Each structure stands twice: as structure tokens, then as C-alpha cells.
């Protein structure tokens, strides 16, 4: 048996189940735990974009960039 402490404890008042549900939702969203939605990164923010090959400009490179390979 594990000795777990409750995450929230009501010390004053008598909240309704709806009020408790709203409180739990707000605390869970603010904590950033499993209850929060996953963060999505845009294509611009992807770390893999920084790993691209370096650009090598050279004679005729601008014209060659528009030609099919």
C-alpha cells in the first residue's frame, strides 16, 4: 500500500461537485501535466531545421537553383 497525500484539500466551505471539477480542471491546466493538451511546434521552430547542409554559393549557383535536377 502506498502512502499518497491528496493533491488538493478543501479546508473551508462546501463546494459543489461542479465547482470541484472546475477547480481541478484549472489546476491541471496550469500545472502543465498530463491533463494539458500537447504542444505543437510549427515547421519553422523544429530543431531539425538547424541541421541542414550549409549553403555553398558559387559561379552559376543562382541559375542552377532553378533548374530541375
PDB file of C-alpha atoms in Angstrom:
ATOM      1  CA  UNK A   1       0.000   0.000   0.000  1.00  0.00           C
ATOM      2  CA  UNK A   2       1.368   3.449  -0.922  1.00  0.00           C
ATOM      3  CA  UNK A   3       1.160   6.459   1.336  1.00  0.00           C
ATOM      4  CA  UNK A   4      -0.188   9.122  -1.024  1.00  0.00           C
ATOM      5  CA  UNK A   5      -1.262  12.579   0.024  1.00  0.00           C
ATOM      6  CA  UNK A   6      -4.158  14.272  -1.784  1.00  0.00           C
ATOM      7  CA  UNK A   7      -3.154  16.852  -4.370  1.00  0.00           C
ATOM      8  CA  UNK A   8      -5.915  19.233  -3.268  1.00  0.00           C
ATOM      9  CA  UNK A   9      -7.591  19.626   0.082  1.00  0.00           C
ATOM     10  CA  UNK A  10     -10.653  21.779   0.783  1.00  0.00           C
ATOM     11  CA  UNK A  11     -10.185  23.455   4.156  1.00  0.00           C
ATOM     12  CA  UNK A  12     -13.149  25.795   4.219  1.00  0.00           C
ATOM     13  CA  UNK A  13     -16.599  25.831   2.664  1.00  0.00           C
ATOM     14  CA  UNK A  14     -18.682  23.156   0.969  1.00  0.00           C
ATOM     15  CA  UNK A  15     -18.112  23.278  -2.808  1.00  0.00           C
ATOM     16  CA  UNK A  16     -20.453  21.533  -5.205  1.00  0.00           C
ATOM     17  CA  UNK A  17     -19.153  18.743  -7.452  1.00  0.00           C
ATOM     18  CA  UNK A  18     -19.254  21.187 -10.389  1.00  0.00           C
ATOM     19  CA  UNK A  19     -17.108  23.687  -8.515  1.00  0.00           C
ATOM     20  CA  UNK A  20     -14.611  20.963  -7.593  1.00  0.00           C
ATOM     21  CA  UNK A  21     -14.465  19.818 -11.221  1.00  0.00           C
ATOM     22  CA  UNK A  22     -13.783  23.392 -12.364  1.00  0.00           C
ATOM     23  CA  UNK A  23     -11.038  23.783  -9.745  1.00  0.00           C
ATOM     24  CA  UNK A  24      -9.365  20.526 -10.747  1.00  0.00           C
ATOM     25  CA  UNK A  25      -9.506  21.497 -14.438  1.00  0.00           C
ATOM     26  CA  UNK A  26      -7.885  24.875 -13.780  1.00  0.00           C
ATOM     27  CA  UNK A  27      -5.143  23.447 -11.563  1.00  0.00           C
ATOM     28  CA  UNK A  28      -4.408  20.642 -14.038  1.00  0.00           C
ATOM     29  CA  UNK A  29      -4.182  23.084 -16.959  1.00  0.00           C
ATOM     30  CA  UNK A  30      -1.917  25.436 -15.002  1.00  0.00           C
ATOM     31  CA  UNK A  31       0.417  22.647 -13.899  1.00  0.00           C
ATOM     32  CA  UNK A  32       1.182  21.563 -17.455  1.00  0.00           C
ATOM     33  CA  UNK A  33       0.841  17.903 -16.514  1.00  0.00           C
ATOM     34  CA  UNK A  34      -0.739  15.070 -18.452  1.00  0.00           C
ATOM     35  CA  UNK A  35      -4.140  16.751 -18.465  1.00  0.00           C
ATOM     36  CA  UNK A  36      -2.936  19.613 -20.662  1.00  0.00           C
ATOM     37  CA  UNK A  37      -3.018  19.472 -24.448  1.00  0.00           C
ATOM     38  CA  UNK A  38       0.243  18.562 -26.186  1.00  0.00           C
ATOM     39  CA  UNK A  39       2.262  21.475 -27.528  1.00  0.00           C
ATOM     40  CA  UNK A  40       2.580  21.612 -31.267  1.00  0.00           C
ATOM     41  CA  UNK A  41       5.559  23.249 -32.864  1.00  0.00           C
ATOM     42  CA  UNK A  42       5.455  24.887 -36.232  1.00  0.00           C
ATOM     43  CA  UNK A  43       7.682  23.854 -39.080  1.00  0.00           C
ATOM     44  CA  UNK A  44       9.800  26.979 -38.511  1.00  0.00           C
ATOM     45  CA  UNK A  45      10.501  26.085 -34.869  1.00  0.00           C
ATOM     46  CA  UNK A  46      11.571  22.490 -35.487  1.00  0.00           C
ATOM     47  CA  UNK A  47      15.099  21.816 -34.173  1.00  0.00           C
ATOM     48  CA  UNK A  48      15.863  19.669 -37.230  1.00  0.00           C
ATOM     49  CA  UNK A  49      15.796  22.785 -39.417  1.00  0.00           C
ATOM     50  CA  UNK A  50      19.068  23.915 -37.836  1.00  0.00           C
ATOM     51  CA  UNK A  51      20.769  20.727 -39.056  1.00  0.00           C
ATOM     52  CA  UNK A  52      20.511  21.471 -42.759  1.00  0.00           C
ATOM     53  CA  UNK A  53      23.547  21.451 -45.004  1.00  0.00           C
ATOM     54  CA  UNK A  54      25.343  24.790 -45.389  1.00  0.00           C
ATOM     55  CA  UNK A  55      24.770  26.887 -48.479  1.00  0.00           C
ATOM     56  CA  UNK A  56      27.655  26.987 -50.941  1.00  0.00           C
ATOM     57  CA  UNK A  57      27.205  29.892 -53.341  1.00  0.00           C
ATOM     58  CA  UNK A  58      29.339  29.729 -56.422  1.00  0.00           C
ATOM     59  CA  UNK A  59      29.577  30.652 -60.059  1.00  0.00           C
ATOM     60  CA  UNK A  60      26.188  29.984 -61.699  1.00  0.00           C
ATOM     61  CA  UNK A  61      24.593  28.744 -58.452  1.00  0.00           C
ATOM     62  CA  UNK A  62      21.644  31.139 -58.683  1.00  0.00           C
ATOM     63  CA  UNK A  63      20.751  29.982 -62.187  1.00  0.00           C
ATOM     64  CA  UNK A  64      21.307  26.307 -61.301  1.00  0.00           C
ATOM     65  CA  UNK A  65      18.992  26.541 -58.304  1.00  0.00           C
ATOM     66  CA  UNK A  66      16.002  26.990 -60.599  1.00  0.00           C
ATOM     67  CA  UNK A  67      16.844  24.185 -62.977  1.00  0.00           C
ATOM     68  CA  UNK A  68      15.451  20.692 -62.476  1.00  0.00           C
ATOM     69  CA  UNK A  69      17.948  18.046 -61.485  1.00  0.00           C
TER      70      UNK A  69
END
